[in-house]
C-alpha positions as a Markdown table, in Angstrom:
| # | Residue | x | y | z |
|---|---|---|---|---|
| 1 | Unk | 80.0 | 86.1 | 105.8 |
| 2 | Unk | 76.9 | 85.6 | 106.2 |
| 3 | Unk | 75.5 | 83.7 | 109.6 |
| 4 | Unk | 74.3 | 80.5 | 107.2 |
| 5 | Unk | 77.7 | 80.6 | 105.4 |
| 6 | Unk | 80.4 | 77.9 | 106.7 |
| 7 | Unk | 83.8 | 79.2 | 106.7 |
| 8 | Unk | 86.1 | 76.5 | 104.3 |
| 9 | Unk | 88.7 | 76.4 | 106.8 |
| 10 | Unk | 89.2 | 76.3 | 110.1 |
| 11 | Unk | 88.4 | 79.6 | 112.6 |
| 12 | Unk | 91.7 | 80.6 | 113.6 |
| 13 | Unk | 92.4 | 82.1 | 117.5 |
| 14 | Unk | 92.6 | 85.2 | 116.2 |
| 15 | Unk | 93.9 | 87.2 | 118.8 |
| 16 | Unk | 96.6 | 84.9 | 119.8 |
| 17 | Unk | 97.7 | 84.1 | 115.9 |
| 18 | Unk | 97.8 | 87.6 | 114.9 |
| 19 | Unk | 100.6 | 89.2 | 117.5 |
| 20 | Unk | 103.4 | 89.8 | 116.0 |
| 21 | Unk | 105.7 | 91.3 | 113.4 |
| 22 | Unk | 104.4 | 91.1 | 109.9 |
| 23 | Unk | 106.4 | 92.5 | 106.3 |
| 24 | Unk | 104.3 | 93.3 | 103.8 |
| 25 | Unk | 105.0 | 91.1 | 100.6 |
| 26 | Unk | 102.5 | 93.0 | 98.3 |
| 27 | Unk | 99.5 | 95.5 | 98.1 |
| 28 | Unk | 97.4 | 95.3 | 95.0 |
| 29 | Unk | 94.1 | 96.6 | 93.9 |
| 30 | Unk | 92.2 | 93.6 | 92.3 |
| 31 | Unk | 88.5 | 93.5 | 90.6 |
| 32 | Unk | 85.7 | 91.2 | 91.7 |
| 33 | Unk | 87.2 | 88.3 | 89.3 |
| 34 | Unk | 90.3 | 88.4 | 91.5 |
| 35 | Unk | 92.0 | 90.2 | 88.3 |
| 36 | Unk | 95.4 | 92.5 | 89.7 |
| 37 | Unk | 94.8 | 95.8 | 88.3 |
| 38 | Unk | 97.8 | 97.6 | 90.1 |
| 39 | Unk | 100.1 | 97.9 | 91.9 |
| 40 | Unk | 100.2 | 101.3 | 93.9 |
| 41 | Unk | 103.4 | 100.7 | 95.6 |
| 42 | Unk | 105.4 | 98.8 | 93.4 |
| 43 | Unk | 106.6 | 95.3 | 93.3 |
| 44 | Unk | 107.6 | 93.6 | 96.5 |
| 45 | Unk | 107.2 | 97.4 | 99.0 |
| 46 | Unk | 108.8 | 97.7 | 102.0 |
| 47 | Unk | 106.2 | 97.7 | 104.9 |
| 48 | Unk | 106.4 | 96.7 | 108.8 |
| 49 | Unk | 102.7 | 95.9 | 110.8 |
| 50 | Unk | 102.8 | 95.0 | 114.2 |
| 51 | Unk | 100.2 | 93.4 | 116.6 |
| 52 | Unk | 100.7 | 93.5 | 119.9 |
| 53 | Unk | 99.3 | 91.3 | 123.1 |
| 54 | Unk | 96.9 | 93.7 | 124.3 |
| 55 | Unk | 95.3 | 94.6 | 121.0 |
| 56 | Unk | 97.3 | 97.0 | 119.9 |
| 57 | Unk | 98.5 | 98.0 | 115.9 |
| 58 | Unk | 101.1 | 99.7 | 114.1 |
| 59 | Unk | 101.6 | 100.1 | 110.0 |
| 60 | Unk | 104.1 | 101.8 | 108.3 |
| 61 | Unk | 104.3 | 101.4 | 104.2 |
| 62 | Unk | 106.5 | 104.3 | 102.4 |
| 63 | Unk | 104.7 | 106.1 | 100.0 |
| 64 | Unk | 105.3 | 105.4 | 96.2 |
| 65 | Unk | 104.4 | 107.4 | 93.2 |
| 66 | Unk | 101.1 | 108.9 | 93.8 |
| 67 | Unk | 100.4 | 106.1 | 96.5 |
| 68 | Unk | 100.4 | 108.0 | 100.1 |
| 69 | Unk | 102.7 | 106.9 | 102.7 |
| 70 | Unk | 100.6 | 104.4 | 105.5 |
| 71 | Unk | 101.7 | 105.2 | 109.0 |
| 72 | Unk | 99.2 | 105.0 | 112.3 |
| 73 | Unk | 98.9 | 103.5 | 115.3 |
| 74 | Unk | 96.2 | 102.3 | 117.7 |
| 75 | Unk | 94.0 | 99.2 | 119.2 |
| 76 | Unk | 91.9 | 96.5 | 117.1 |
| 77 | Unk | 89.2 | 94.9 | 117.7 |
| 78 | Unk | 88.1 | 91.7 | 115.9 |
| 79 | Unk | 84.4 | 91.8 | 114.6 |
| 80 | Unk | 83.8 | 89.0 | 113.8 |
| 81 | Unk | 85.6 | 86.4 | 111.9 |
| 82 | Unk | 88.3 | 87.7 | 109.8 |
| 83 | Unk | 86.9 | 91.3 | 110.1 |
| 84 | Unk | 89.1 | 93.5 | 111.6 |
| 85 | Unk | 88.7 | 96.9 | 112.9 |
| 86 | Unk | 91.8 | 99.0 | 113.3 |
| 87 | Unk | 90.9 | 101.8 | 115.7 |
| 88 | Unk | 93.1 | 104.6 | 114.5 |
| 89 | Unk | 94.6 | 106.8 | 117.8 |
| 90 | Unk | 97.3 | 109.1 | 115.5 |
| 91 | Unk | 97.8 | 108.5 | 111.8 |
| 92 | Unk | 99.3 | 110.1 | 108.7 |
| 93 | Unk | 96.7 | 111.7 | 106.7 |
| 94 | Unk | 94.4 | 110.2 | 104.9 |
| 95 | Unk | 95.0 | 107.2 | 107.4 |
| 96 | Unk | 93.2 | 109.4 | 110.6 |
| 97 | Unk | 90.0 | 107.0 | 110.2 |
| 98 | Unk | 89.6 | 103.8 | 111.8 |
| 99 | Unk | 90.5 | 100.9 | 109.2 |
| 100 | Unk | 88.2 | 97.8 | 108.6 |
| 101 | Unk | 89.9 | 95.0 | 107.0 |
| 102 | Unk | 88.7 | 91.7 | 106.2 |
| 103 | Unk | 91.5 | 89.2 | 107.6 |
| 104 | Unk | 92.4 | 85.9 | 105.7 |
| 105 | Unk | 95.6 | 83.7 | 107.6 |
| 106 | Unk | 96.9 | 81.1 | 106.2 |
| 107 | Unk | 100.0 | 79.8 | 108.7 |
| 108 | Unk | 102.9 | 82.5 | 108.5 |
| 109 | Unk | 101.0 | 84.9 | 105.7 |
| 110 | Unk | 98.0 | 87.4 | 106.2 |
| 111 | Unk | 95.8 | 88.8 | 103.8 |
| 112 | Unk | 94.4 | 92.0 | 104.9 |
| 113 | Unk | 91.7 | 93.6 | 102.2 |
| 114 | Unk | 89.3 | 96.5 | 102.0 |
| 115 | Unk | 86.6 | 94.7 | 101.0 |
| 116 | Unk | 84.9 | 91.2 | 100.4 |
| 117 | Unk | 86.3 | 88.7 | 98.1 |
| 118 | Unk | 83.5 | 89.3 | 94.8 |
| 119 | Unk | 83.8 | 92.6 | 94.9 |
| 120 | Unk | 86.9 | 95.4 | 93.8 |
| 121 | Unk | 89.5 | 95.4 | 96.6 |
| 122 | Unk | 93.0 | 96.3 | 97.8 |
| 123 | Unk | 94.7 | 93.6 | 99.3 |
| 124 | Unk | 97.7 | 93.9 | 101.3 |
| 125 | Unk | 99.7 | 90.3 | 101.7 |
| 126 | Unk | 101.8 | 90.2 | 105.1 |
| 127 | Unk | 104.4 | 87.3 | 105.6 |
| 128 | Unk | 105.1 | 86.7 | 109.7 |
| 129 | Unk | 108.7 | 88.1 | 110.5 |
């Protein structure tokens, strides 16, 4: 977002809205029209992420098909809003590398993504245990 674009809703807290347990509902790679090309895991995958008080995050996602398991664990740091950097400590390979996600919450669901909305993404839809 650029510094003259106005976000459409309101700013969340959030370091306070995202601690928590999350499940993940759905990850799937869309194009820049918001079209679903795939799904790499499957419909509805199992998945647990966790934020804790101090800035702290776990994922775990099973691997599916030729989709690799997800599993690390470290700190985040919020960029700015809705970007957020997952700062890897230990990870499952490929997932060694810090993470940058751009963060959408809407109440009890989360939308993490690997990219802008516009452009070809995976998303990854959380729903708040």
């Amino acid at each position: 977002m650029s510094s003259r674009e106005k976000p459409s809703t309101p700013r969340p807290d959030w370091a306070a809205a995202l601690v928590g347990t999350w499940s993940l509902g759905s990850v799937r790679e869309v194009d820049a029209n918001d079209t679903v090309l795939r799904e790499p895991y499957g419909h509805r995958p199992p998945g647990r992420l966790h934020y804790g008080p101090a800035r702290q995050v776990a994922v775990v996602i099973p691997g599916h098909a030729d989709a690799p398991a997800v599993a690390y664990l470290g700190d985040y740091e919020i960029d700015r809003d809705g970007v957020l950097r997952h700062i890897v400590r230990v990870g499952l390979p490929p997932f060694t590398e810090d993470q940058v996600r751009w963060a959408q919450l809407d109440g009890d669901r989360l939308t993490l993504s690997t990219d802008i909305k516009g452009r070809r993404r995976t998303e990854l839809r959380w729903t708040r245990d």
